[in-house]
CSV table of C-alpha atoms in Angstrom, one decimal:
chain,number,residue,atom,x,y,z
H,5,UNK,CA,-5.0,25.1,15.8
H,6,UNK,CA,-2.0,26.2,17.9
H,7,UNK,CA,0.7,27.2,15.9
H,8,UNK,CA,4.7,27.3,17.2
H,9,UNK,CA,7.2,28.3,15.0
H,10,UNK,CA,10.4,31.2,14.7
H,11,UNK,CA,11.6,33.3,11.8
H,12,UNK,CA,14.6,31.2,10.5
H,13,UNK,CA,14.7,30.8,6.8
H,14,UNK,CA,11.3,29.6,4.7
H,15,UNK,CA,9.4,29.0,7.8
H,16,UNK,CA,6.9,31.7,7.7
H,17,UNK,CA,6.2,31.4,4.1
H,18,UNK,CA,6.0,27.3,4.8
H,19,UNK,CA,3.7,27.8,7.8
H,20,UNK,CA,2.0,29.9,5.6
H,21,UNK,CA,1.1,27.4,3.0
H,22,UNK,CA,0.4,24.5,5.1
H,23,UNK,CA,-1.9,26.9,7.5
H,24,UNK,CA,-4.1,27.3,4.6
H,25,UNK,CA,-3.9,24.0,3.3
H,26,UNK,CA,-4.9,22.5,6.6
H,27,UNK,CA,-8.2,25.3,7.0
H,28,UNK,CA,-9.0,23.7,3.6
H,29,UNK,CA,-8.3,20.1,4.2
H,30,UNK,CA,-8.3,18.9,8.2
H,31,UNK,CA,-7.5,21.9,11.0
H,32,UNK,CA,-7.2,19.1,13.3
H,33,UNK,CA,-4.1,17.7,12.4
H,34,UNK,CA,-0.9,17.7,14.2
H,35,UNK,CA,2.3,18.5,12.0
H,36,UNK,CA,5.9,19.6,12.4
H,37,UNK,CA,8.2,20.6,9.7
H,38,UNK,CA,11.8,21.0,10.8
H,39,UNK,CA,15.7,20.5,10.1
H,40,UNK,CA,18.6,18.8,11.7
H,41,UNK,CA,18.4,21.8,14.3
H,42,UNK,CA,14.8,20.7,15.4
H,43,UNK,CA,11.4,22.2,14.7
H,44,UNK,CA,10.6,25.1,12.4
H,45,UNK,CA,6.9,25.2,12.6
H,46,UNK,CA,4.0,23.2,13.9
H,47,UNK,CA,0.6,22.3,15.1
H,48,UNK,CA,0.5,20.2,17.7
H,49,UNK,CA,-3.7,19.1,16.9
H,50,UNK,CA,-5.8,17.5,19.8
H,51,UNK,CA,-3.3,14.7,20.1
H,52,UNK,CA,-4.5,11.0,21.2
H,53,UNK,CA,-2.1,9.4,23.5
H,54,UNK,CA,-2.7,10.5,27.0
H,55,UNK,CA,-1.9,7.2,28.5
H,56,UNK,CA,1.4,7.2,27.1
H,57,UNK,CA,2.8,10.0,28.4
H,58,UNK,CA,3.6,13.5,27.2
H,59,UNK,CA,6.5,14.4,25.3
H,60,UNK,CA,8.6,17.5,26.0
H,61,UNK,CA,10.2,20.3,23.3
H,62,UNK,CA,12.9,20.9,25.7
H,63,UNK,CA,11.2,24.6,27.0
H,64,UNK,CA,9.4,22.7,29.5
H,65,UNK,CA,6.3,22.4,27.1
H,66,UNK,CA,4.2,19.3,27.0
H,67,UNK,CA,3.6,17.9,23.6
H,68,UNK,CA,0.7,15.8,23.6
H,69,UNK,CA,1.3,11.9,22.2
H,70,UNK,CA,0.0,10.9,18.8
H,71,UNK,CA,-1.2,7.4,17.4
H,72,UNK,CA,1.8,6.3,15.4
H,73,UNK,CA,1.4,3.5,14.8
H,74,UNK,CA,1.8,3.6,11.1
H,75,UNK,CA,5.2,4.3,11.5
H,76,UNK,CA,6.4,1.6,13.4
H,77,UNK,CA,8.5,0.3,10.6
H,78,UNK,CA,10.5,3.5,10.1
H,79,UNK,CA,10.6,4.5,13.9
H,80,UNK,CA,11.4,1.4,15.2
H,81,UNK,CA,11.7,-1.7,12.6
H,82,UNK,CA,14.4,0.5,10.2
H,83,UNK,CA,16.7,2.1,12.5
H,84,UNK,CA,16.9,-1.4,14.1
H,85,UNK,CA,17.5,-3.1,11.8
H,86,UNK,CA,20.0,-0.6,10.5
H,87,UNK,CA,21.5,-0.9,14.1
H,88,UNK,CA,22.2,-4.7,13.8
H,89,UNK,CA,23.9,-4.3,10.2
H,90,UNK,CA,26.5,-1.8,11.4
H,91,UNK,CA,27.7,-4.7,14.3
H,92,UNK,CA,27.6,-7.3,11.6
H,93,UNK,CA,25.4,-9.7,12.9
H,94,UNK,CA,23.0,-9.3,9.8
H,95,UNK,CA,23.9,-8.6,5.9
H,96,UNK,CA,21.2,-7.4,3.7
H,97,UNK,CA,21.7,-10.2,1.1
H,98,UNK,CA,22.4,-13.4,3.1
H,99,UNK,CA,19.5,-15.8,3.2
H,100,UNK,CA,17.5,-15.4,6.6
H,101,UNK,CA,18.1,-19.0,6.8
H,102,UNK,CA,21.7,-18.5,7.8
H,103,UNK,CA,20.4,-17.1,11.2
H,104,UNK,CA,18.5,-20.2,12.0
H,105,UNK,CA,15.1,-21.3,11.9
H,106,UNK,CA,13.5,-18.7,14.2
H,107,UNK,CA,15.4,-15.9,12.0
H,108,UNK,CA,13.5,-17.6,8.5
H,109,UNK,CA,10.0,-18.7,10.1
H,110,UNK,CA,6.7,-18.5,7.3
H,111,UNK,CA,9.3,-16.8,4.4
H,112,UNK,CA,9.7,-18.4,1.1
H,113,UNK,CA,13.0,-20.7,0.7
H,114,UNK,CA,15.6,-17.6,-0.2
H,115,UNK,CA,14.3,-15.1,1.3
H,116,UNK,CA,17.1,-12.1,2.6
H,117,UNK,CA,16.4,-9.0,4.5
H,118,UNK,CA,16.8,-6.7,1.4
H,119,UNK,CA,13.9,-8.6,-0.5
H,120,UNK,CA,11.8,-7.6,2.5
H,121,UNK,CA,12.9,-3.9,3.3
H,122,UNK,CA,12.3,-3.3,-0.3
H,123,UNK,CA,8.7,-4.6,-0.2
H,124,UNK,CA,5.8,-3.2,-2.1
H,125,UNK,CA,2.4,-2.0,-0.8
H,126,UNK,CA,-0.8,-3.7,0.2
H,127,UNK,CA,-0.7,-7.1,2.1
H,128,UNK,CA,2.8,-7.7,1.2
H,129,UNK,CA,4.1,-4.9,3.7
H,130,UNK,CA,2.5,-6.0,6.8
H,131,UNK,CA,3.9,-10.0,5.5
H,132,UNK,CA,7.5,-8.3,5.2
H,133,UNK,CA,7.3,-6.2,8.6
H,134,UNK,CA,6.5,-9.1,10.3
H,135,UNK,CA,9.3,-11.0,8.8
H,136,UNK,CA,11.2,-8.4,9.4
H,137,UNK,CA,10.1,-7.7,13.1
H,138,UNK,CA,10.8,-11.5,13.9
H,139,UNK,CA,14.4,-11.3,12.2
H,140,UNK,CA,14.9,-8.1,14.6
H,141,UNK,CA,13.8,-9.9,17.4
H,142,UNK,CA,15.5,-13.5,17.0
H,143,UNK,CA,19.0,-11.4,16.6
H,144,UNK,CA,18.5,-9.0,19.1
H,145,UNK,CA,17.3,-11.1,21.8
H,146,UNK,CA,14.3,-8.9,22.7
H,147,UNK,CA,11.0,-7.3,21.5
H,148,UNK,CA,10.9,-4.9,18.8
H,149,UNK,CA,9.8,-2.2,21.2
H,150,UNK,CA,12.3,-2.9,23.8
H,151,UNK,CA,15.1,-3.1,21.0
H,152,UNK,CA,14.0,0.6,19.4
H,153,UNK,CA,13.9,2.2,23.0
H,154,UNK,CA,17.2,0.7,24.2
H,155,UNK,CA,19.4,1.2,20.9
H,156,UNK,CA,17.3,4.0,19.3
H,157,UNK,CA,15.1,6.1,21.4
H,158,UNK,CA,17.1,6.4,24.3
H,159,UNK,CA,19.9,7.9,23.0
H,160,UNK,CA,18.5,10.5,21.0
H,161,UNK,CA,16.6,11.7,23.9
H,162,UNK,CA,12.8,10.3,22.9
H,163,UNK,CA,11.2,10.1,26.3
H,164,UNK,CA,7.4,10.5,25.1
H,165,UNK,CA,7.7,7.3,22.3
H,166,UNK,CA,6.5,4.1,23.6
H,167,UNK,CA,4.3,1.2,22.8
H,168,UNK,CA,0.6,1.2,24.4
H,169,UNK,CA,-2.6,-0.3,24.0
H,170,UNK,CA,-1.3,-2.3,20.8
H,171,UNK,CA,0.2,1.0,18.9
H,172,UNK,CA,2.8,2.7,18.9
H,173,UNK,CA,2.5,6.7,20.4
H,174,UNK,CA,5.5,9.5,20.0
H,175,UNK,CA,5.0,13.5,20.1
H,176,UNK,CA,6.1,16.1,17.5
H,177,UNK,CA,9.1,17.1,20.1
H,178,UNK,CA,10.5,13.3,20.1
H,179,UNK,CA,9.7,13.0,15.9
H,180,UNK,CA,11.9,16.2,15.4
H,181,UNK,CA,15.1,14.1,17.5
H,182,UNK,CA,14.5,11.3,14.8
H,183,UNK,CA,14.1,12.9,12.2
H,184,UNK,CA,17.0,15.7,12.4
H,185,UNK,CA,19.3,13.4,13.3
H,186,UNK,CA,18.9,11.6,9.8
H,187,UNK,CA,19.4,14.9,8.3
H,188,UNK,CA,23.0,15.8,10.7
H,189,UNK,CA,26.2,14.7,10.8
H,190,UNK,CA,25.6,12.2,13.6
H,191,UNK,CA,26.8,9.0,13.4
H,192,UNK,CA,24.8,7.3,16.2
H,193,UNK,CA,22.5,5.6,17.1
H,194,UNK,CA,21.2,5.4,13.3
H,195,UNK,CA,24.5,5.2,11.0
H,196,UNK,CA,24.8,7.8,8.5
H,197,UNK,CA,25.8,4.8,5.7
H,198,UNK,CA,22.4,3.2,6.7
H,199,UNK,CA,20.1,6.5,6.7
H,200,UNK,CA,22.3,6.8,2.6
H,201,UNK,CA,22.1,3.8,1.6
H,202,UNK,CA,18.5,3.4,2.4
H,203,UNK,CA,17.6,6.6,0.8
H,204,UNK,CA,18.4,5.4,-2.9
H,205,UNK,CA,16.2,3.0,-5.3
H,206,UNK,CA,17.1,-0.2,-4.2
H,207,UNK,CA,15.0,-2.1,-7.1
H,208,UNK,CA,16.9,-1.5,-10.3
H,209,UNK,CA,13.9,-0.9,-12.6
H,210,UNK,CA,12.0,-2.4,-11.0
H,211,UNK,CA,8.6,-0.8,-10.2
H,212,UNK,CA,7.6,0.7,-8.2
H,213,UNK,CA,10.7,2.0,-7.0
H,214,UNK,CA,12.0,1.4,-3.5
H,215,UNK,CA,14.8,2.3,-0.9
H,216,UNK,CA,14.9,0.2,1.9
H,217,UNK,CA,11.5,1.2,3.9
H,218,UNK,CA,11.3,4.2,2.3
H,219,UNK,CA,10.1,5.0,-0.6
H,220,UNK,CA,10.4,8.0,-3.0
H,221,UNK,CA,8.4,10.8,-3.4
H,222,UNK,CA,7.3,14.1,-5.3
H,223,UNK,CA,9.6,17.1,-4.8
H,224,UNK,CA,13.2,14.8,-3.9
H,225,UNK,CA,11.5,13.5,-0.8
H,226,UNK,CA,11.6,10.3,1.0
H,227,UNK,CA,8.5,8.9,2.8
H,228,UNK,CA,7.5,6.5,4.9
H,229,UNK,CA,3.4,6.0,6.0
H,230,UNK,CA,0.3,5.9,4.1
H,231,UNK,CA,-1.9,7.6,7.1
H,232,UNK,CA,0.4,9.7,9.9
H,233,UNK,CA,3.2,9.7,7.5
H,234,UNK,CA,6.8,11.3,7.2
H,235,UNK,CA,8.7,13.1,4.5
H,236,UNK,CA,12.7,13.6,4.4
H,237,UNK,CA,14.6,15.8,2.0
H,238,UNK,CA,18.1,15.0,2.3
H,239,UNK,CA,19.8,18.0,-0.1
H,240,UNK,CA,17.7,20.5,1.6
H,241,UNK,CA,18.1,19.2,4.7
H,242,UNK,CA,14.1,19.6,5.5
H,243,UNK,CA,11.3,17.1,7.3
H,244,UNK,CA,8.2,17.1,7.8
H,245,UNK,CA,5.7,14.9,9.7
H,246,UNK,CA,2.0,14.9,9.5
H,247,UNK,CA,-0.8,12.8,11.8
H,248,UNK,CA,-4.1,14.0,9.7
H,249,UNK,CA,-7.2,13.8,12.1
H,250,UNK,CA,-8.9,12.3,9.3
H,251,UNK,CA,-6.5,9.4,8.0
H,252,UNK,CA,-8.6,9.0,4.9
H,253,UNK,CA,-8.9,12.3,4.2
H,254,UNK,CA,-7.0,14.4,1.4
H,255,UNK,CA,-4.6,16.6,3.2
H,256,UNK,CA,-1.6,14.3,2.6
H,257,UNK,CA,-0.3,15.4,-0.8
H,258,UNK,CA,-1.5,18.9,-0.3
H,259,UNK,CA,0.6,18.9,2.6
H,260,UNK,CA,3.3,17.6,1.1
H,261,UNK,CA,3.4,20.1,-1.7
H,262,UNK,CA,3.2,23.0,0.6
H,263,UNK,CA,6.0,22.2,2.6
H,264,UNK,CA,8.3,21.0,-0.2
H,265,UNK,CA,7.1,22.2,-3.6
H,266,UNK,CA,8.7,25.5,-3.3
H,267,UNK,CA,12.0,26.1,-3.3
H,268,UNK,CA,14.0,27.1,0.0
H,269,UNK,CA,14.5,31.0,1.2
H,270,UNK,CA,17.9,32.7,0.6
């Protein structure tokens, strides 16, 4: 395991923990914990994506690609989506079938795009994100991947992230530019009101709780991913990102905990 990281506040103590976590659990998998500023610490792991293309830190180091695939939705469907609400030409609670057939194709009579963003697990999510993917694409006028790298990647500099071979493949370097920018002052390309508004319980009482693609988690967190998975802490202004080598494996709430169970430095 290669480890990069710098001496600004918490990261040692953080690399630390998840250092021995991962000997424990999987010291093959690629992680980065960061801020809006970029990357504190990380392993980069054998990475497994070298037909999509390396990513790059900015210090003229190659990042290797990973698989991720299972998060699409937040890397691509979300800030889409969010994208197309701040224009106006969708509103979260407006039947799909106001956007035409295409928009509304195999979803039940009443269906809006909050119902689906604030899906639950299991069979249901992959039903809502391809509701939602088709809703994207009807609007927008192209493919999901085309949309994301056009109105998302693009801008925030994500050269590496691209669809291939079915999936979808980003490195750690291109992961940190998402995910700080959700944590700055930014306003584009994601909207700050749509990164807040999506990061509260959208579903009343209703259980289990749900923002819009995210869901809550241990600690104050935000996550997104049941495999390679993501973790956002909006008051401390921390990420985190993990692709375990063994996606069945029990490093993802370890993980979790080490990076955010303890309170910040000074």
């Amino acid at each position: 395991m290669t480890l990069q990281s710098d001496d600004r506040t918490g990261c040692k103590d953080a690399a630390d923990r998840i250092r021995r976590v991962l000997e424990a659990a999987d010291p093959e998998a690629g992680w980065a914990v960061g801020g809006p500023d970029g990357i504190l610490a990380r392993s980069d792991g054998p990475g497994t994506g070298p037909g999509a293309g390396p990513g790059h830190d900015g210090n003229g180091y190659e990042a290797p690609c990973h698989d991720a695939g299972a998060l699409t939705g937040v890397l691509a469907l979300w800030p889409v989506i969010g994208s197309l609400v701040a224009e106006g030409a969708l509103h979260l609670h407006t039947p799909l079938t106001a956007y035409g057939a295409g928009a509304a194709a195999r979803t039940p009579a009443g269906t809006t795009t909050h119902h689906l963003l604030t899906h639950g697990g299991g069979r249901s999510a992959h039903t809502a994100a391809a509701a939602l993917t088709r809703l994207a694409e009807h609007l927008g006028g192209s493919p999901l991947p085309e949309l994301a790298a056009v109105r998302i990647w693009q801008p925030l500099g994500m050269a590496g992230t691209r669809c291939a071979d079915g999936t979808l493949y980003a490195s750690l370097p291109d992961l940190a530019r998402f995910l700080g920018h959700l944590l700055s002052p930014a306003d584009h390309p994601v909207p700050r009101a749509w990164t807040a508004e999506s990061l509260r319980i959208r579903t009343g009482e209703l259980t289990p709780p749900r923002g819009l693609l995210w869901r809550p988690a241990a600690h104050g967190t935000w996550t997104h991913g049941d495999t390679a998975a993501v973790w956002v802490h909006p008051r401390r202004r921390r990420w985190a990102v993990l692709f375990p080598a063994d996606p069945h494996g029990p490093l993802r709430r370890p993980f979790r905990d080490a990076v955010f169970a303890s309170p910040p430095g000074p």
